[in-house]
Short mmCIF file of C-alpha atoms in Angstrom, two decimals:
data_model
loop_
_atom_site.label_atom_id
_atom_site.label_comp_id
_atom_site.label_asym_id
_atom_site.label_seq_id
_atom_site.Cartn_x
_atom_site.Cartn_y
_atom_site.Cartn_z
CA MET A 1 -42.17 179.63 230.86
CA ALA A 2 -42.31 176.51 233.00
CA ASN A 3 -45.92 176.00 232.07
CA HIS A 4 -45.01 176.27 228.39
CA GLU A 5 -42.29 173.64 228.81
CA GLU A 6 -44.74 171.31 230.61
CA ASP A 7 -47.30 171.73 227.83
CA LYS A 8 -44.60 171.05 225.25
CA SER A 9 -43.52 167.93 227.13
CA GLU A 10 -47.11 166.64 227.35
CA SER A 11 -47.59 167.35 223.66
CA SER A 12 -44.48 165.36 222.79
CA GLU A 13 -45.66 162.44 224.91
CA MET A 14 -49.04 162.46 223.13
CA GLU A 15 -47.31 162.46 219.75
CA VAL A 16 -45.22 159.46 220.76
CA GLU A 17 -48.36 157.63 221.84
CA LYS A 18 -50.07 158.44 218.55
CA GLU A 19 -47.05 157.23 216.59
CA GLY A 20 -47.31 153.92 218.39
CA GLU A 21 -50.99 153.47 217.49
CA GLU A 22 -52.04 151.57 214.39
CA PRO A 23 -53.99 153.67 211.87
CA GLU A 24 -57.69 152.84 211.65
CA ASP A 25 -58.71 150.84 208.63
CA PRO A 26 -62.41 151.39 207.89
CA ASP A 27 -62.54 148.25 205.74
CA LYS A 28 -61.03 145.94 208.35
CA ILE A 29 -63.38 143.73 210.37
CA LEU A 30 -61.89 142.62 213.69
CA VAL A 31 -63.54 139.39 214.79
CA ILE A 32 -62.88 139.04 218.52
CA ASP A 33 -64.57 135.70 218.99
CA PRO A 34 -64.93 133.28 216.06
CA ASN A 35 -67.68 131.52 218.03
CA SER A 36 -69.86 134.64 218.15
CA GLU A 37 -73.50 134.05 217.35
CA GLU A 38 -74.41 137.74 216.87
CA LEU A 39 -72.32 140.62 215.51
CA ASP A 40 -73.29 144.19 214.75
CA PHE A 41 -71.16 146.34 212.42
CA ASN A 42 -73.55 149.26 212.43
CA HIS A 43 -72.22 152.55 211.04
CA SER A 44 -68.70 151.17 210.55
CA ARG A 45 -68.05 152.70 207.10
CA LEU A 46 -67.43 149.26 205.62
CA THR A 47 -67.24 149.06 201.85
CA LYS A 48 -67.03 145.27 201.46
CA LEU A 49 -68.23 142.06 203.06
CA GLU A 50 -64.98 140.23 203.73
CA ASN A 51 -62.81 138.48 206.36
CA LEU A 52 -65.87 136.73 207.75
CA GLU A 53 -64.82 133.10 207.25
CA PRO A 54 -63.90 132.39 210.92
CA LEU A 55 -67.52 132.96 212.00
CA THR A 56 -68.64 129.34 211.98
CA GLN A 57 -71.40 129.72 214.60
CA ILE A 58 -72.87 133.03 213.50
CA ARG A 59 -76.67 133.36 213.60
CA LYS A 60 -77.21 137.11 213.24
CA LEU A 61 -75.19 139.64 211.24
CA CYS A 62 -75.96 143.34 211.06
CA PHE A 63 -74.27 145.71 208.59
CA THR A 64 -76.64 148.69 208.67
CA TRP A 65 -75.46 152.17 207.71
CA ASN A 66 -72.36 151.22 205.76
CA LEU A 67 -71.04 151.71 202.21
CA ILE A 68 -71.42 148.13 200.98
CA LYS A 69 -72.13 147.82 197.26
CA LYS A 70 -72.28 144.05 196.79
CA ILE A 71 -73.58 141.00 198.66
CA GLU A 72 -70.66 138.55 198.67
CA ASN A 73 -68.46 136.19 200.69
CA LEU A 74 -71.33 134.65 202.66
CA ASP A 75 -71.07 131.10 201.29
CA THR A 76 -69.96 129.54 204.59
CA PHE A 77 -72.82 130.96 206.66
CA THR A 78 -75.15 127.98 206.75
CA THR A 79 -75.99 128.79 210.39
CA LEU A 80 -77.11 132.34 209.64
CA VAL A 81 -80.72 133.08 210.64
CA GLU A 82 -80.84 136.88 210.33
CA LEU A 83 -79.01 139.20 207.92
CA GLU A 84 -79.41 142.99 207.99
CA LEU A 85 -77.92 145.05 205.17
CA ARG A 86 -80.19 148.09 205.30
CA ASP A 87 -78.88 151.56 204.46
CA ASN A 88 -76.10 150.55 202.06
CA GLN A 89 -75.50 150.93 198.31
CA ILE A 90 -76.53 147.48 197.11
CA MET A 91 -78.05 147.29 193.62
CA ILE A 92 -78.53 143.52 193.11
CA ILE A 93 -79.81 140.74 195.39
CA GLU A 94 -77.25 137.99 194.82
CA ASN A 95 -74.97 135.36 196.39
CA LEU A 96 -77.46 134.23 199.03
CA ASP A 97 -77.89 130.63 197.85
CA ALA A 98 -75.92 129.11 200.75
CA LEU A 99 -78.05 130.80 203.43
CA THR A 100 -80.67 128.07 203.50
CA ASN A 101 -81.53 128.65 207.18
CA LEU A 102 -82.10 132.39 206.81
CA GLU A 103 -85.36 133.56 208.40
CA VAL A 104 -84.96 137.37 208.32
CA LEU A 105 -83.49 139.41 205.46
CA ASP A 106 -83.42 143.20 205.56
CA LEU A 107 -82.25 145.03 202.43
CA SER A 108 -84.20 148.25 202.95
CA PHE A 109 -82.77 151.63 201.93
CA ASN A 110 -80.56 150.40 199.12
CA ARG A 111 -80.67 150.80 195.32
CA ILE A 112 -82.31 147.52 194.33
CA LYS A 113 -84.50 147.54 191.20
CA LYS A 114 -85.60 143.91 191.04
CA ILE A 115 -86.63 141.19 193.49
CA GLU A 116 -84.42 138.20 192.65
CA GLY A 117 -81.80 135.86 194.08
CA LEU A 118 -84.08 134.40 196.76
CA ASP A 119 -84.55 130.96 195.20
CA ASN A 120 -82.88 128.96 198.00
CA LEU A 121 -84.27 130.91 200.95
CA SER A 122 -87.17 128.54 201.59
CA ASN A 123 -87.14 129.20 205.36
CA LEU A 124 -87.46 132.98 205.06
CA GLU A 125 -90.14 134.42 207.35
CA LYS A 126 -89.50 138.17 207.10
CA LEU A 127 -88.37 140.10 204.03
CA PHE A 128 -87.76 143.85 204.18
CA LEU A 129 -87.16 145.69 200.91
CA SER A 130 -88.57 149.15 201.61
CA SER A 131 -87.06 152.32 200.15
CA ASN A 132 -85.47 150.83 197.08
CA LYS A 133 -86.30 151.26 193.37
CA ILE A 134 -88.30 148.07 192.84
CA LEU A 135 -90.75 148.16 189.92
CA ARG A 136 -92.64 144.85 190.36
CA ILE A 137 -93.62 142.30 192.96
CA GLU A 138 -92.07 139.09 191.64
CA ASN A 139 -90.00 136.01 192.52
CA VAL A 140 -91.46 135.61 196.03
CA ALA A 141 -94.24 133.05 195.46
CA HIS A 142 -91.94 130.17 196.50
CA LEU A 143 -91.37 131.65 199.97
CA ALA A 144 -94.03 129.48 201.58
CA ASP A 145 -93.05 130.37 205.18
CA LEU A 146 -93.00 134.13 204.64
CA LYS A 147 -95.04 136.00 207.26
CA THR A 148 -93.95 139.62 206.74
CA LEU A 149 -93.31 141.33 203.40
CA GLU A 150 -92.27 145.00 203.45
CA LEU A 151 -92.15 146.73 200.05
CA GLY A 152 -93.01 150.29 201.01
CA ASP A 153 -91.48 153.31 199.27
CA ASN A 154 -90.68 151.73 195.92
CA LYS A 155 -92.05 152.21 192.39
CA ILE A 156 -94.58 149.36 192.34
CA ARG A 157 -97.73 149.96 190.26
CA GLU A 158 -99.63 146.70 190.76
CA ILE A 159 -100.32 144.18 193.52
CA GLU A 160 -99.44 140.86 191.87
CA ASN A 161 -97.57 137.53 192.08
CA LEU A 162 -98.39 136.84 195.73
CA GLU A 163 -99.87 133.38 195.15
CA GLY A 164 -98.16 130.82 197.36
CA LEU A 165 -97.65 133.14 200.33
CA GLU A 166 -100.33 131.35 202.33
CA LYS A 167 -98.68 132.11 205.70
CA LEU A 168 -98.27 135.83 205.09
CA THR A 169 -99.72 137.88 207.95
CA SER A 170 -98.36 141.39 207.24
CA LEU A 171 -98.10 143.12 203.86
CA TYR A 172 -96.68 146.64 203.60
CA LEU A 173 -97.04 148.43 200.26
CA GLY A 174 -97.22 152.06 201.31
CA LYS A 175 -95.76 154.89 199.26
CA ASN A 176 -95.84 153.25 195.85
CA LYS A 177 -97.86 153.95 192.69
CA ILE A 178 -100.61 151.37 193.17
CA THR A 179 -104.01 152.30 191.73
CA LYS A 180 -106.08 149.27 192.77
CA ILE A 181 -106.38 146.76 195.61
CA GLN A 182 -106.34 143.35 193.94
CA ASN A 183 -104.89 139.82 193.77
CA LEU A 184 -105.01 139.21 197.53
CA GLU A 185 -107.38 136.21 197.52
CA SER A 186 -104.69 133.66 198.41
CA LEU A 187 -103.55 135.54 201.52
CA GLN A 188 -105.98 133.85 203.91
CA GLU A 189 -103.81 134.49 206.99
CA LEU A 190 -103.30 138.20 206.37
CA THR A 191 -104.00 140.31 209.47
CA LEU A 192 -102.33 143.59 208.43
CA LEU A 193 -102.58 145.34 205.06
CA SER A 194 -100.93 148.71 204.54
CA VAL A 195 -101.40 150.49 201.21
CA GLN A 196 -100.93 154.06 202.40
CA SER A 197 -99.78 156.89 200.12
CA ASN A 198 -100.74 155.32 196.82
CA ARG A 199 -103.29 156.18 194.11
CA ILE A 200 -106.22 154.08 195.30
CA THR A 201 -109.72 155.48 194.85
CA LYS A 202 -111.81 152.55 196.06
CA ILE A 203 -111.77 150.01 198.91
CA GLU A 204 -112.32 146.68 197.19
CA ASN A 205 -111.23 143.04 196.75
CA ILE A 206 -110.50 142.31 200.41
CA GLU A 207 -113.52 140.03 200.95
CA ALA A 208 -111.33 136.92 201.21
CA LEU A 209 -109.21 138.38 204.00
CA LYS A 210 -111.33 137.00 206.85
CA LYS A 211 -108.62 137.53 209.48
CA LEU A 212 -107.81 141.12 208.57
CA ASP A 213 -107.19 143.06 211.78
CA GLN A 214 -105.50 146.28 210.62
CA LEU A 215 -106.19 148.18 207.40
CA TYR A 216 -104.16 151.27 206.52
CA LEU A 217 -105.35 153.31 203.52
CA SER A 218 -104.43 156.88 204.41
CA GLU A 219 -103.24 159.39 201.80
CA ASN A 220 -105.10 158.03 198.80
CA GLY A 221 -108.09 159.28 196.79
CA ILE A 222 -110.85 157.28 198.47
CA THR A 223 -114.29 158.92 198.49
CA CYS A 224 -116.49 156.25 200.13
CA ILE A 225 -116.25 153.79 203.03
CA GLU A 226 -117.18 150.48 201.43
CA GLY A 227 -115.84 147.00 200.71
CA ILE A 228 -115.28 146.09 204.36
CA GLU A 229 -118.51 144.13 204.85
CA ASN A 230 -116.55 140.88 205.29
CA SER A 231 -113.94 142.33 207.65
CA PRO A 232 -115.64 142.05 211.08
CA LYS A 233 -112.35 141.52 212.92
CA LEU A 234 -110.91 144.94 212.10
CA THR A 235 -109.52 146.67 215.18
CA THR A 236 -107.74 149.46 213.28
CA LEU A 237 -109.04 151.34 210.25
CA ASP A 238 -106.93 154.19 208.90
CA LEU A 239 -108.63 156.36 206.26
CA ALA A 240 -106.92 159.66 207.04
CA ASN A 241 -106.09 162.11 204.26
CA ASN A 242 -108.67 160.99 201.72
CA LYS A 243 -111.80 162.62 200.24
CA ILE A 244 -114.52 160.95 202.31
CA LYS A 245 -117.67 162.94 203.14
CA LYS A 246 -119.71 160.36 205.01
CA ILE A 247 -119.10 157.76 207.72
CA GLN A 248 -121.03 154.64 206.74
CA ASN A 249 -121.00 150.83 206.38
CA MET A 250 -119.24 150.38 209.73
CA ASP A 251 -122.01 149.10 212.04
CA HIS A 252 -120.73 145.53 211.85
CA LEU A 253 -117.19 146.40 213.02
CA GLU A 254 -117.78 145.32 216.61
CA CYS A 255 -114.06 144.92 217.34
CA LEU A 256 -113.00 148.34 216.03
CA GLU A 257 -110.76 150.21 218.50
CA GLU A 258 -108.84 152.73 216.36
CA PHE A 259 -110.50 154.84 213.65
CA TRP A 260 -108.48 157.52 211.87
CA MET A 261 -110.54 159.85 209.70
CA ASN A 262 -108.64 163.12 210.03
CA ASN A 263 -108.09 165.31 206.97
CA ASN A 264 -111.22 164.28 205.09
CA GLU A 265 -114.38 166.16 204.10
CA ILE A 266 -116.81 165.33 206.94
CA GLU A 267 -119.12 168.33 207.38
CA ASP A 268 -122.47 166.81 208.41
CA TRP A 269 -122.71 166.04 212.13
CA ASN A 270 -125.40 163.42 211.45
CA THR A 271 -122.84 161.21 209.74
CA LEU A 272 -121.16 160.53 213.10
CA GLU A 273 -124.21 158.46 213.99
CA GLY A 274 -122.48 155.78 211.95
CA LEU A 275 -120.06 155.25 214.85
CA THR A 276 -122.58 154.76 217.66
CA ALA A 277 -122.64 151.00 217.07
CA ASN A 278 -118.88 150.68 217.55
CA LYS A 279 -118.86 150.35 221.33
CA LYS A 280 -115.22 149.22 221.55
CA LEU A 281 -113.88 152.38 219.94
CA GLN A 282 -111.07 153.83 222.01
CA THR A 283 -109.44 156.35 219.66
CA VAL A 284 -110.99 158.49 216.92
CA TYR A 285 -109.25 161.12 214.81
CA LEU A 286 -111.54 163.67 213.16
CA GLU A 287 -109.38 166.80 213.19
CA HIS A 288 -109.00 168.82 209.99
CA ASN A 289 -112.51 167.96 208.83
CA PRO A 290 -115.07 170.76 208.43
CA ILE A 291 -116.91 169.62 211.59
CA ALA A 292 -113.76 170.18 213.66
CA LYS A 293 -114.15 173.94 213.16
CA ASP A 294 -117.26 173.91 215.36
CA PRO A 295 -116.49 175.64 218.71
CA ASN A 296 -118.27 172.77 220.49
CA TYR A 297 -116.56 170.08 218.44
CA ARG A 298 -115.10 168.01 221.29
CA ARG A 299 -118.21 168.28 223.44
CA LYS A 300 -120.48 167.13 220.63
CA VAL A 301 -118.29 164.15 219.77
CA MET A 302 -118.08 163.05 223.40
CA LEU A 303 -121.84 163.31 223.87
CA LEU A 304 -122.31 161.06 220.88
CA LEU A 305 -119.45 158.64 221.72
CA PRO A 306 -119.03 158.84 225.53
CA TRP A 307 -116.92 155.67 225.70
CA LEU A 308 -114.00 157.21 223.77
CA GLU A 309 -110.63 157.31 225.53
CA GLN A 310 -108.95 159.61 223.02
CA LEU A 311 -110.19 162.16 220.49
CA ASP A 312 -107.55 163.30 218.06
CA ALA A 313 -104.28 163.70 219.99
CA THR A 314 -105.96 164.46 223.33
CA LEU A 315 -107.11 162.01 225.99
CA CYS A 316 -110.75 162.31 227.01
CA LYS A 317 -111.57 163.38 230.55
CA ARG A 318 -113.81 161.07 232.51
CA LYS A 319 -116.43 162.26 234.93
CA THR A 320 -116.38 160.53 238.28
CA GLY A 321 -119.16 159.91 240.78
#
C-alpha cells in the first residue's frame, strides 16, 4: 500500500511538472543567438519559413526534412552564402532575389517542375535540384560561376541550354529520360559527367571535354565503347549495366584507374587484351558477364592484368618474395 501511495505521489509530481511546461509548437523557430552564422533546423517539422528577421549575420541555413511548401521571408538575408531546403514540399523556386551572395542552393527532393527564379544569384557555385519533377534544363546560362549542377532523378529528355556555364566542373544528369549526349561543347572545364540510368545508346559528342576525368554511363543501352578518343585524362569510366560485347578503343587511356564493366555481355576472353595497355588500372568490375562464369575467372584476369588491386568487390592478393 505504501508503495502504491509513493507511486501516486510521484505521478502527481510529474503531472504538476508537465502542467508547468509550455506545449511544443512545431512551427516556432527559437533563435538563441541573433548573431549566429550557421543554423540547422533539420527534421523540425516546420511548415513555414518565418521569424527569421533577427538573423543579421547568418551565412548558412539548413531546413532539410521539413514540411515547407513555399520559399519566403528571406529578403533580409544578404549575408547568406548557403541555403539548404532539400526534402520539403516546395513547388516553385521563388523569392530568392535578395540573396545575391548565395553560393550554394540545395532544393533536392521537392516538387519543383521548372528551373526559374535564379536571376539574381550571380555568385551561385553549386545548384542541387535532384529528385524533383523538372522537365527541361533552362534559365541557368547566366550562372557564370556555377561549378556543380545536379539535376538527377527528374524528367529531363534533352541536354540543352548550358551555354554560359564555362566554369562548370561537375554535371549530374542521372536517372532522367535523356536519349543523346549533346550540347556540351561550351563546358571546357568539365571534369565529371554523369548520365547514368537514361536511354543513351551511343557515347558521342564529348570530344570538346578535354579535362574530363570521370564519365558515368551505367544503366543505358550502349553497345560499343567509342567516342572517348579525345578523353585521355579519364581516371574513371563506368559502363556497367549496358549491352557491350567487346572491350576496345581504350589503349590511349593511360590515366585510367577505375573501370566498371559489370553486367554487360563480355564472353570472349580475347577482348580483355584491350586492357593490357592501361597500366594504372587499380579496380576492374567484370562480374555478371558471361566470362565471369568460368571457374578460373579470377586467375585468368589476374594473369592478364597482374597490377590490379581490386577485381569486382574483392581485393587482389599479392605474392611476396
